[in-house]
Amino acid sequence: MDTATCPRCHLPLNSQAVTCPHCGMQLKAYGHPGIPLHRATEKEYLCNTCTYHADDTCNFPQRPFAKECILYQNLEESKQELQQHYASSFGATVRSWMRRNQALVLLLVLLFVCLMIALSTT
């Protein structure tokens, strides 16, 4: 069982709990354990660090003063994920190209082997 702490009473609880069994605070949106409800700290708003606010695609009515949101994505985490994706994308691109062009790769290997045989017999 994964455990988390309640943001209000700071007592341990199940990470899939919809409401805190100790203080009754709502932890998941719409009473569904699969929809996380992101909350801002007391003096800040979620919109200041949200990806959707930064690219102006947010249509949440409480924007830019939202304290709770189900669509929140941290801007810094998104930037780090993109950097990691681009850093590892060259190898993935080569592997993807090799899979798509297996026949061409096999033909080139076969031609190379034939060339090596021809050169070794002369």
Coordinates of C-alpha atoms in Angstrom, one line a residue:
M1 CA 0.0 0.0 0.0
D2 CA 1.4 3.4 -1.0
T3 CA 1.2 6.0 1.6
A4 CA 0.9 9.8 1.4
T5 CA 0.3 12.5 3.9
C6 CA -2.7 14.8 4.1
P7 CA -1.9 18.4 3.2
R8 CA -4.1 19.7 6.0
C9 CA -3.6 17.5 9.0
H10 CA -0.2 15.9 7.8
L11 CA -1.3 12.4 9.0
P12 CA -0.4 9.3 6.9
L13 CA -3.1 7.9 4.6
N14 CA -3.5 5.7 1.5
S15 CA -2.3 7.4 -1.7
Q16 CA -5.5 6.4 -3.4
A17 CA -7.8 7.8 -0.8
V18 CA -10.4 10.2 -2.1
T19 CA -10.8 12.1 1.2
C20 CA -8.7 12.2 4.3
P21 CA -10.2 9.8 6.9
H22 CA -8.9 12.1 9.7
C23 CA -10.0 15.6 8.7
G24 CA -12.3 14.9 5.7
M25 CA -10.3 17.0 3.2
Q26 CA -11.0 16.2 -0.4
L27 CA -7.8 14.7 -2.0
K28 CA -9.0 13.6 -5.4
A29 CA -11.2 15.4 -7.9
Y30 CA -14.8 14.4 -8.5
G31 CA -14.5 11.6 -5.9
H32 CA -12.4 9.5 -8.3
P33 CA -9.1 8.0 -7.1
G34 CA -7.6 8.4 -10.6
I35 CA -8.0 12.2 -10.9
P36 CA -5.4 14.0 -8.7
L37 CA -6.3 17.4 -7.3
H38 CA -3.3 19.7 -7.3
R39 CA -3.3 22.4 -4.6
A40 CA -1.2 25.5 -4.3
T41 CA 0.6 26.6 -1.1
E42 CA -1.1 29.3 1.0
K43 CA 0.4 32.4 -0.6
E44 CA 1.0 31.3 -4.2
Y45 CA -1.2 30.3 -7.1
L46 CA -0.8 27.2 -9.3
C47 CA -1.0 29.2 -12.5
N48 CA 2.3 30.9 -11.8
T49 CA 4.2 27.6 -12.5
C50 CA 1.7 25.8 -14.8
T51 CA 2.6 24.9 -18.4
Y52 CA -0.9 25.7 -19.7
H53 CA -0.7 29.2 -18.2
A54 CA 2.7 29.8 -19.8
D55 CA 1.6 28.9 -23.3
D56 CA -1.8 30.6 -22.8
T57 CA -3.9 27.5 -23.5
C58 CA -5.6 27.3 -20.1
N59 CA -9.3 27.9 -20.1
F60 CA -9.9 27.3 -16.4
P61 CA -12.3 29.9 -15.0
Q62 CA -10.2 30.6 -11.9
R63 CA -7.1 31.4 -14.0
P64 CA -4.7 33.1 -13.0
F65 CA -5.7 32.8 -9.4
A66 CA -6.4 29.0 -9.2
K67 CA -5.6 27.4 -5.8
E68 CA -6.8 23.9 -6.9
C69 CA -6.7 22.4 -10.4
I70 CA -6.9 18.9 -11.9
L71 CA -5.0 19.8 -15.1
Y72 CA -1.9 21.4 -13.5
Q73 CA 1.4 20.5 -15.0
N74 CA 4.6 22.0 -13.5
L75 CA 6.5 24.1 -16.1
E76 CA 9.9 23.2 -14.7
E77 CA 9.2 19.4 -14.8
S78 CA 7.9 19.7 -18.3
K79 CA 11.1 21.4 -19.4
Q80 CA 13.3 18.7 -17.8
E81 CA 11.3 15.9 -19.5
L82 CA 11.7 17.6 -22.9
Q83 CA 15.5 17.9 -22.3
Q84 CA 15.7 14.3 -21.3
H85 CA 13.7 13.3 -24.4
Y86 CA 15.8 15.2 -26.8
A87 CA 19.0 13.9 -25.2
S88 CA 18.0 10.3 -25.7
S89 CA 16.2 10.8 -29.0
F90 CA 19.2 10.2 -31.4
G91 CA 19.6 6.5 -30.4
A92 CA 15.8 6.0 -30.5
T93 CA 15.7 7.6 -34.0
V94 CA 18.4 5.3 -35.3
R95 CA 16.6 2.2 -33.9
S96 CA 13.3 3.4 -35.3
W97 CA 14.9 3.9 -38.7
M98 CA 16.5 0.5 -38.6
R99 CA 13.2 -1.2 -37.8
R100 CA 11.4 0.7 -40.6
N101 CA 14.1 -0.1 -43.2
Q102 CA 15.1 -3.6 -42.3
A103 CA 15.0 -4.8 -45.9
L104 CA 17.4 -2.0 -47.0
V105 CA 19.7 -2.7 -44.1
L106 CA 19.7 -6.4 -44.9
L107 CA 20.5 -5.6 -48.6
L108 CA 23.4 -3.3 -47.7
V109 CA 24.8 -6.0 -45.4
L110 CA 24.5 -8.6 -48.1
L111 CA 26.3 -6.3 -50.6
F112 CA 29.0 -5.6 -48.1
V113 CA 29.6 -9.4 -47.5
C114 CA 29.7 -10.0 -51.3
L115 CA 32.2 -7.2 -51.7
M116 CA 34.4 -8.6 -49.0
I117 CA 34.3 -12.1 -50.6
A118 CA 35.1 -10.6 -54.0
L119 CA 38.1 -8.7 -52.6
S120 CA 39.4 -11.7 -50.6
T121 CA 39.4 -14.0 -53.7
T122 CA 41.4 -11.7 -55.9

